[in-house]
Amino acid sequence: MFVDEAVIYVKGGDGGNGCVSFRREKYVPHGGPDGGDGGKGGDIILQISEKIETLLDVTSRVKYIADSGLNGKGSTKSGKDGKDITISLPRGTLIKDKETGRILKDMSTAGESIVIARGGRGGRGNKHFATSTNRVPRQAEKGKPGEERWLILELKLFADVGLIGMPNAGKSTLLSRISKARPKIADYPFTTLQPQLGVVEIENFRRFIVADIPGLIEGAHKGIGLGDEFLRHIERTKVLVHMVDISGFPEKDPAEAYHIIRNELKQYNPKLSEKTEIVVANKMDLLNEETGAICIKTFEEKISRPVCPVSTITGKNLNALIYLLSKALQKDTS
C-alpha cells in the first residue's frame, strides 16, 4: 500500500523534577543540601531511511510521546534522561506544522535527521539554591514540559522523469516497457491509483528513474480525482513526459487533452509548466500510416511543439524516446 501523507502528534518528554534532600551522614547532624537534578525529557527525532519508501509505517500510530526524565534523588543523584523516539521517514518527506501550515523541513538527503520536538529540561535540585543566607534551601525546580505539535508529513517522490497525461493515455504500459517496473495495467480510467517507480537502464551503466503519476483530469489542481495529491510528486522531477492518446477520446481530441493537463500544471504550480517537457503521442498502432502522419502533423500544429509518436504495444519508437529522455536529463544537469 502506498501512503504519501500522514498526520501525527509529537511530544518531547517532560523534564524530571529536581529533588529537595539533605545529607544524612553519621556524625553530620546538619548536612547541607544534596538534592539532584531531574533528567531531561526524551526528544522526538525524524530521520530519513533508505529502507522506507512510503509513510505507511508512520501511520501505524497517531501519537508519538517520548519518555519523561526521572526525578532527581538525594546524594546529588540526577534523574535518568528520558529515551528518545526516532521516526524513520522516506527520502523526500516534507514536514509541515499542522496549525500554521509552515514548512519546518524538506528532508531530501539520505541519513538526514531533525529533532522535531525537544524534551523538557530537568529541574534543578535544592543543592543549586544554597546561599550564604540560606543554607537549608527547601526549594527545587520542576521539570520543563516537552515541546509538542501536530505535524503533516507529505511525501514527494524522487524521480528524474515524471509521466503525466489523461487516464488511459498509456503511461503504465510505457513504464513497464522501458523499465523493470510492473504496474497494474487495464483498459479503464484510473488503473494506476498510486505513483509507480521504474528504473531505466541505458548505455555505460547509466540509469534514470521514471515515475508514473496516476492519470490527471480537469480540475486536478482542486483535488478532483485526487489530482492535487498526485501533482506534488511531479515537483521534484527534472523532465516531464506528457503522454496523449493520439487515437483520441470519445469527447476530447488529443490537443484538447494536452491543453487541459498543461492548464492543471500551471494552476497547481506555475513552475511545473516551465519544466522540460517531451510530448509523446501514443497508440500509433491504432492508426494506419497515412492517418497517423496526418494526426501527428495536426497535433503538432495545434500545440506548437514537436511530438514523439510511439506505440507502447508494438514498441515503436520507444528506443528513440529513451534517447530523447537521456539527452534531456543530461542537458538539465549540465
Coordinates of C-alpha atoms in Angstrom, one line a residue:
M1 CA 0.0 0.0 0.0
F2 CA 1.4 3.4 -1.0
V3 CA 0.8 6.1 1.6
D4 CA 2.1 9.6 0.8
E5 CA 0.6 11.7 3.6
A6 CA 0.3 11.3 7.3
V7 CA -0.8 13.5 10.3
I8 CA 0.8 12.8 13.6
Y9 CA 1.2 14.3 17.1
V10 CA 4.6 14.5 18.6
K11 CA 5.6 15.5 22.1
G12 CA 9.0 15.5 23.7
G13 CA 9.2 14.0 27.2
D14 CA 8.8 16.3 30.2
G15 CA 11.8 17.0 32.3
G16 CA 12.1 15.3 35.7
N17 CA 11.7 17.4 38.9
G18 CA 14.6 18.5 41.0
C19 CA 14.9 16.9 44.4
V20 CA 14.8 18.5 47.9
S21 CA 17.2 16.5 50.0
F22 CA 19.8 17.0 52.7
R23 CA 22.9 14.9 53.6
R24 CA 22.2 12.4 56.3
E25 CA 25.5 11.0 57.4
K26 CA 26.8 9.7 60.7
Y27 CA 28.4 12.4 62.8
V28 CA 26.9 15.1 60.4
P29 CA 23.6 16.0 62.0
H30 CA 23.1 19.1 59.9
G31 CA 24.2 18.1 56.5
G32 CA 23.9 20.5 53.6
P33 CA 21.5 20.2 50.6
D34 CA 22.2 17.4 48.2
G35 CA 19.1 17.2 46.0
G36 CA 19.9 16.0 42.5
D37 CA 18.6 17.4 39.2
G38 CA 15.8 15.9 37.2
G39 CA 16.6 14.1 34.0
K40 CA 16.0 15.7 30.6
G41 CA 12.9 14.5 28.6
G42 CA 13.4 12.4 25.5
D43 CA 13.4 14.1 22.1
I44 CA 11.3 13.2 19.0
I45 CA 13.6 12.7 16.1
L46 CA 12.7 12.4 12.4
Q47 CA 15.3 10.6 10.3
I48 CA 15.5 9.6 6.7
S49 CA 15.9 5.9 6.0
E50 CA 16.7 4.4 2.6
K51 CA 14.8 1.3 3.7
I52 CA 11.5 3.2 3.9
E53 CA 9.5 4.0 0.7
T54 CA 6.2 5.2 2.0
L55 CA 4.6 6.7 5.1
L56 CA 2.7 3.6 5.8
D57 CA 4.7 2.6 8.9
V58 CA 4.3 6.1 10.4
T59 CA 0.5 5.9 10.2
S60 CA 0.5 2.7 12.4
R61 CA 0.2 5.2 15.3
V62 CA -1.1 8.8 15.6
K63 CA 0.7 10.0 18.7
Y64 CA 4.4 9.8 19.4
I65 CA 5.3 10.8 23.0
A66 CA 8.8 10.4 24.3
D67 CA 9.6 9.3 27.8
S68 CA 9.9 11.9 30.6
G69 CA 13.1 12.3 32.6
L70 CA 13.1 10.8 36.0
N71 CA 13.1 12.9 39.1
G72 CA 16.4 13.8 40.9
K73 CA 17.4 11.9 44.1
G74 CA 19.4 12.6 47.2
S75 CA 23.1 12.3 47.4
T76 CA 23.2 14.7 44.3
K77 CA 22.0 11.9 42.0
S78 CA 20.5 13.2 38.8
G79 CA 17.4 11.5 37.4
K80 CA 17.8 9.4 34.3
D81 CA 17.1 11.2 30.9
G82 CA 14.0 10.1 29.0
K83 CA 14.5 7.8 26.0
D84 CA 14.4 9.5 22.6
I85 CA 12.0 8.3 19.9
T86 CA 13.3 8.2 16.3
I87 CA 10.7 8.1 13.5
S88 CA 12.0 6.7 10.2
L89 CA 10.8 8.5 7.1
P90 CA 11.3 8.0 3.3
R91 CA 13.5 10.4 1.4
G92 CA 11.5 13.3 0.0
T93 CA 9.3 13.9 3.1
L94 CA 8.1 17.4 3.6
I95 CA 7.4 18.3 7.3
K96 CA 4.7 20.9 8.0
D97 CA 3.3 22.4 11.2
K98 CA -0.4 21.5 11.1
E99 CA -1.5 24.6 13.0
T100 CA 0.4 27.2 11.0
G101 CA 1.0 25.3 7.7
R102 CA 4.6 26.4 7.9
I103 CA 7.2 24.1 6.3
L104 CA 9.6 23.0 9.0
K105 CA 11.9 20.9 6.9
D106 CA 12.2 19.4 3.5
M107 CA 14.0 16.1 4.2
S108 CA 15.7 15.1 0.9
T109 CA 19.1 13.7 1.9
A110 CA 19.8 10.1 2.9
G111 CA 20.5 9.8 6.7
E112 CA 19.3 13.4 7.3
S113 CA 17.7 13.9 10.7
I114 CA 16.0 16.7 12.7
V115 CA 14.8 17.0 16.4
I116 CA 11.2 18.0 15.8
A117 CA 10.1 18.1 19.4
R118 CA 12.7 18.6 22.1
G119 CA 12.3 17.1 25.6
G120 CA 12.0 19.4 28.5
R121 CA 14.9 20.4 30.7
G122 CA 15.2 18.7 34.0
G123 CA 14.5 20.8 37.1
R124 CA 17.4 21.8 39.4
G125 CA 17.7 20.2 42.8
N126 CA 18.0 22.2 46.0
K127 CA 21.8 22.0 46.1
H128 CA 21.7 24.8 43.5
F129 CA 19.8 27.1 45.8
A130 CA 22.1 27.2 48.8
T131 CA 23.4 30.7 49.6
S132 CA 25.3 32.3 52.5
T133 CA 22.0 33.4 54.0
N134 CA 20.0 30.3 53.1
R135 CA 22.0 27.2 54.0
V136 CA 18.9 25.0 54.2
P137 CA 17.0 25.6 50.9
R138 CA 13.8 23.7 50.7
Q139 CA 13.1 24.5 47.1
A140 CA 13.8 22.8 43.9
E141 CA 12.7 23.3 40.3
K142 CA 10.0 21.4 38.5
G143 CA 11.0 19.9 35.1
K144 CA 10.0 21.8 32.0
P145 CA 7.3 20.3 29.7
G146 CA 8.5 18.9 26.4
E147 CA 7.7 20.6 23.1
E148 CA 4.5 19.3 21.3
R149 CA 2.9 19.9 17.9
W150 CA 0.8 18.3 15.3
L151 CA 2.6 17.6 12.0
I152 CA 1.6 17.0 8.4
L153 CA 4.0 14.7 6.6
E154 CA 3.9 14.8 2.8
L155 CA 6.0 12.5 0.6
K156 CA 7.2 13.8 -2.7
L157 CA 8.8 11.1 -4.8
F158 CA 12.3 11.5 -6.1
A159 CA 12.3 10.7 -9.9
D160 CA 14.2 12.1 -12.9
V161 CA 11.2 11.7 -15.2
G162 CA 7.5 12.1 -14.5
L163 CA 4.9 10.5 -16.8
I164 CA 1.8 12.7 -17.0
G165 CA -1.4 12.6 -19.0
M166 CA -5.1 11.8 -19.0
P167 CA -6.2 8.4 -17.6
N168 CA -5.6 5.6 -20.1
A169 CA -3.0 7.5 -22.1
G170 CA -0.7 4.5 -21.8
K171 CA 1.7 5.7 -19.0
S172 CA 1.7 2.5 -17.1
T173 CA 2.3 0.4 -20.2
L174 CA 5.2 2.7 -21.2
L175 CA 6.7 2.3 -17.7
S176 CA 6.5 -1.5 -18.0
R177 CA 8.1 -1.5 -21.5
I178 CA 11.1 0.8 -20.7
S179 CA 11.8 -0.3 -17.2
K180 CA 11.5 -3.4 -14.9
A181 CA 8.5 -2.0 -13.1
R182 CA 5.3 -3.9 -13.5
P183 CA 2.4 -1.6 -12.7
K184 CA -1.2 -2.7 -12.8
I185 CA -2.5 -2.2 -16.4
A186 CA -6.1 -2.4 -17.7
D187 CA -8.3 -0.7 -20.2
Y188 CA -10.2 1.6 -17.9
P189 CA -9.5 5.0 -16.4
F190 CA -7.6 5.3 -13.1
T191 CA -6.0 1.9 -13.4
T192 CA -3.0 3.5 -11.6
L193 CA -4.2 4.6 -8.2
Q194 CA -0.8 5.3 -6.7
P195 CA 2.5 6.5 -8.2
Q196 CA 4.8 3.8 -9.6
L197 CA 8.6 4.0 -10.0
G198 CA 10.7 2.3 -12.6
V199 CA 14.4 2.3 -13.4
V200 CA 15.5 2.7 -17.0
E201 CA 18.9 1.2 -17.8
I202 CA 20.9 3.0 -20.6
E203 CA 24.4 2.7 -22.0
N204 CA 27.6 3.0 -20.0
F205 CA 25.9 1.6 -16.9
R206 CA 23.8 4.8 -16.5
R207 CA 20.2 4.8 -15.4
F208 CA 17.4 7.2 -14.6
I209 CA 14.2 6.8 -12.5
V210 CA 10.7 7.3 -14.0
A211 CA 7.6 7.9 -12.0
D212 CA 4.2 7.0 -13.4
I213 CA 1.8 9.6 -12.0
P214 CA -1.8 8.5 -11.8
G215 CA -4.0 9.9 -14.6
L216 CA -4.9 13.6 -14.2
I217 CA -8.2 15.1 -15.2
E218 CA -9.7 18.5 -15.5
G219 CA -9.9 20.1 -12.0
A220 CA -7.0 18.0 -10.7
H221 CA -5.4 21.1 -9.0
K222 CA -8.6 21.5 -7.0
G223 CA -8.4 17.9 -5.8
I224 CA -10.8 16.3 -8.3
G225 CA -9.8 12.7 -8.9
L226 CA -7.2 13.1 -6.1
G227 CA -5.2 15.2 -8.6
D228 CA -3.7 17.6 -6.1
E229 CA -2.2 14.6 -4.1
F230 CA -0.6 13.3 -7.3
L231 CA 0.6 16.6 -8.7
R232 CA 3.0 17.2 -5.8
H233 CA 5.0 14.1 -6.9
I234 CA 5.8 15.9 -10.2
E235 CA 7.5 18.8 -8.4
R236 CA 10.8 17.0 -7.8
T237 CA 11.1 15.6 -11.4
K238 CA 13.5 17.1 -13.9
V239 CA 11.7 16.2 -17.1
L240 CA 8.1 15.5 -17.9
V241 CA 6.8 13.1 -20.5
H242 CA 3.4 14.2 -21.5
M243 CA 1.5 11.3 -23.0
V244 CA -1.5 11.7 -25.2
D245 CA -3.7 9.1 -26.8
I246 CA -3.4 10.1 -30.5
S247 CA -6.4 8.0 -31.4
G248 CA -8.5 10.5 -29.4
F249 CA -11.1 10.2 -26.7
P250 CA -14.8 9.9 -27.2
E251 CA -15.2 13.5 -26.0
K252 CA -11.8 15.2 -26.4
D253 CA -9.3 15.3 -29.2
P254 CA -5.5 14.9 -28.4
A255 CA -4.8 18.7 -28.5
E256 CA -7.7 19.4 -26.1
A257 CA -6.5 16.7 -23.7
Y258 CA -3.0 18.1 -23.9
H259 CA -4.0 21.7 -23.0
I260 CA -6.2 20.5 -20.1
I261 CA -3.3 18.8 -18.4
R262 CA -1.0 21.8 -19.2
N263 CA -3.5 24.1 -17.5
E264 CA -3.7 21.9 -14.5
L265 CA 0.0 22.0 -14.0
K266 CA 0.0 25.8 -14.3
Q267 CA -2.9 26.2 -11.8
Y268 CA -1.3 23.9 -9.3
N269 CA 2.2 25.4 -9.5
P270 CA 3.3 27.7 -12.4
K271 CA 6.9 26.3 -12.1
L272 CA 5.6 22.9 -13.2
S273 CA 4.6 24.2 -16.6
E274 CA 8.2 25.5 -17.0
K275 CA 9.8 22.1 -16.7
T276 CA 11.4 20.4 -19.7
E277 CA 8.6 18.5 -21.5
I278 CA 8.6 15.8 -24.1
V279 CA 5.2 15.3 -25.8
V280 CA 4.5 11.7 -26.7
A281 CA 1.7 10.6 -29.0
N282 CA 0.8 7.0 -28.0
K283 CA -1.3 4.3 -29.7
M284 CA 0.1 4.9 -33.1
D285 CA -0.7 1.2 -33.7
L286 CA -4.4 2.0 -33.9
L287 CA -3.9 4.3 -36.9
N288 CA -2.7 3.4 -40.4
E289 CA 0.5 5.1 -41.6
E290 CA -1.2 7.8 -43.6
T291 CA -3.8 8.7 -41.0
G292 CA -1.1 8.6 -38.3
A293 CA 1.1 11.1 -40.2
I294 CA -1.8 13.5 -40.6
C295 CA -2.8 13.2 -36.9
I296 CA 0.7 13.9 -35.8
K297 CA 1.1 16.9 -38.1
T298 CA -2.3 18.4 -37.0
F299 CA -1.4 17.7 -33.3
E300 CA 2.0 19.5 -33.6
E301 CA 0.4 22.5 -35.3
K302 CA -2.3 22.8 -32.6
I303 CA 0.1 22.7 -29.6
S304 CA 3.1 24.3 -31.4
R305 CA 5.5 21.7 -30.1
P306 CA 7.3 18.7 -31.6
V307 CA 5.8 15.3 -30.9
C308 CA 7.4 11.9 -30.5
P309 CA 5.0 9.2 -31.9
V310 CA 5.2 5.8 -30.2
S311 CA 3.3 2.6 -29.7
T312 CA 3.7 1.1 -26.2
I313 CA 2.1 -2.1 -27.5
T314 CA 4.3 -2.7 -30.5
G315 CA 7.4 -0.9 -29.1
K316 CA 7.6 1.5 -32.0
N317 CA 10.0 4.4 -31.3
L318 CA 10.5 3.6 -27.6
N319 CA 14.2 3.5 -28.1
A320 CA 14.1 6.9 -29.7
L321 CA 12.1 8.2 -26.7
I322 CA 14.6 6.8 -24.2
Y323 CA 17.3 8.6 -26.2
L324 CA 15.4 11.9 -26.0
L325 CA 14.9 11.5 -22.3
S326 CA 18.6 10.7 -21.8
K327 CA 19.6 13.8 -23.7
A328 CA 17.1 16.0 -21.9
L329 CA 18.4 14.8 -18.5
Q330 CA 22.0 15.4 -19.5
K331 CA 21.0 19.0 -20.5
D332 CA 19.2 19.5 -17.2
T333 CA 22.2 18.5 -15.1
S334 CA 24.8 20.4 -17.2

